[in-house]
PDB file of C-alpha atoms and ligand atoms in Angstrom:
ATOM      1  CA  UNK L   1      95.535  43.078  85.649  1.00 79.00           C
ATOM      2  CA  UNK L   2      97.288  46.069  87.620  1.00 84.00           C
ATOM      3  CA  UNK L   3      95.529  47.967  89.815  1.00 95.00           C
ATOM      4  CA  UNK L   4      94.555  51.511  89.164  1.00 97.00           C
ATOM      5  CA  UNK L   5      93.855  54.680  90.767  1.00 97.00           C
ATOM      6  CA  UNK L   6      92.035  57.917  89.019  1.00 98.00           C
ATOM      7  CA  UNK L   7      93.638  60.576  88.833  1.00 98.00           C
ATOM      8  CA  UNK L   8      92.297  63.881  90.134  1.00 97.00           C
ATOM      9  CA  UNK L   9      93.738  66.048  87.879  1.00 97.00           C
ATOM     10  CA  UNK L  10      93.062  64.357  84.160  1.00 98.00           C
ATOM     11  CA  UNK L  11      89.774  61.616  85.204  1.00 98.00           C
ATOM     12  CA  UNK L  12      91.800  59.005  83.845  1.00 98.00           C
ATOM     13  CA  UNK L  13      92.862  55.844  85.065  1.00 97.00           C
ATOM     14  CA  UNK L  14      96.710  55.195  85.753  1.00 98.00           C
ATOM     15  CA  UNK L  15      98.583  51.825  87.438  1.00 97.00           C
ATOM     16  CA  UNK L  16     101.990  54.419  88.146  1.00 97.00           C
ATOM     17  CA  UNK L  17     101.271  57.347  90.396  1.00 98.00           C
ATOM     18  CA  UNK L  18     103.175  60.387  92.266  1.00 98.00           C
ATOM     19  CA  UNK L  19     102.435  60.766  95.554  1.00 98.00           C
ATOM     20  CA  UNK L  20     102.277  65.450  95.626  1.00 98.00           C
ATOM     21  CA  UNK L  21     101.128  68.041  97.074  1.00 98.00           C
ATOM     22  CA  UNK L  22     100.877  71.096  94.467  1.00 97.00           C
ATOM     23  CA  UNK L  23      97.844  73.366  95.504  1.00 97.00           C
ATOM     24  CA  UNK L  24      98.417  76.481  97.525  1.00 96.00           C
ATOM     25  CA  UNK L  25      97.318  75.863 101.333  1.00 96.00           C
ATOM     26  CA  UNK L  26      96.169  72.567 100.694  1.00 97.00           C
ATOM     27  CA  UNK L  27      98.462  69.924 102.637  1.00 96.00           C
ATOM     28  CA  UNK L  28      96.351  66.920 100.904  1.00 97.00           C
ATOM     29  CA  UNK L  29      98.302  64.194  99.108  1.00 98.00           C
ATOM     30  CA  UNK L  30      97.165  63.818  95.546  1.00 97.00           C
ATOM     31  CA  UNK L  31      98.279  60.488  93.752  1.00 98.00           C
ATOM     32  CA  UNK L  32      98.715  62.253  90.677  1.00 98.00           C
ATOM     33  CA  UNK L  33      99.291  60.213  86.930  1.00 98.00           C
ATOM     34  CA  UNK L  34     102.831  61.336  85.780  1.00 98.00           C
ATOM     35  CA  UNK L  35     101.567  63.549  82.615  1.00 98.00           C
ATOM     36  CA  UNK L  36      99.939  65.809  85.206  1.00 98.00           C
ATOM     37  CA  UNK L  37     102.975  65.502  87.392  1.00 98.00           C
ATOM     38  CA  UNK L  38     105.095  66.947  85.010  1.00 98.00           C
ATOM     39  CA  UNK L  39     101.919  69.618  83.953  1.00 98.00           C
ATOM     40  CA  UNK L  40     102.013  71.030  87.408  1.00 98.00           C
ATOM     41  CA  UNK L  41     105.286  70.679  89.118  1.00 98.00           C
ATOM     42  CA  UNK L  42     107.483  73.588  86.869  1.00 98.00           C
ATOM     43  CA  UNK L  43     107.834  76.632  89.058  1.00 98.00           C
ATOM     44  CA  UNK L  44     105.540  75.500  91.514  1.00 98.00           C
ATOM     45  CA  UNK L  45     106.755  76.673  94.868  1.00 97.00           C
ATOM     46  CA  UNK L  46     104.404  74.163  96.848  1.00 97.00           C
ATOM     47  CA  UNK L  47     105.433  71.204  94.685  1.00 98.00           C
ATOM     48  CA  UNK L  48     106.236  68.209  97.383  1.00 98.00           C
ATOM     49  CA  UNK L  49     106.981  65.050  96.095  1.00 98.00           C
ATOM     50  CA  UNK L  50     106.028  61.855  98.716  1.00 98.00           C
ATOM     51  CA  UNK L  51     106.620  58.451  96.987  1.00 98.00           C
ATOM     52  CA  UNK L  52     105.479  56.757  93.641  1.00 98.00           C
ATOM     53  CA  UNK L  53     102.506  54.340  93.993  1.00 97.00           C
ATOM     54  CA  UNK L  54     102.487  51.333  91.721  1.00 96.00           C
ATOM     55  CA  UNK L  55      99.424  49.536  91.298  1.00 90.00           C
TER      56      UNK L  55
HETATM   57 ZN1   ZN E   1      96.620  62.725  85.276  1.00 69.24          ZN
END
């Protein structure tokens, strides 16, 4: 069984994740699932990318 980790953005359960930041202000790393990745990442200025988690 992989491991998991939720992701913040869509509540669901994911065993690949992307290490971002995304939010305005906010220098928290999100493990994000790679749907939402690719959701919030066009034209977003404070898009940073920070590794890929695999679980
Ligand atoms: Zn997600």
């Amino acid at each position: 069984m992989p491991k998991v980790k939720k992701c913040p953005h869509c509540n669901e359960d994911h065993s690949i994740m992307f290490r971002v930041q995304y939010k305005p202000a906010d220098k928290t790393w999100y493990f994000l699932c790679e749907a939402c990745v690719l959701e919030v990442k066009p034209g977003n200025s404070h898009y940073r990318y920070g590794g890929t988690w695999k679980g």
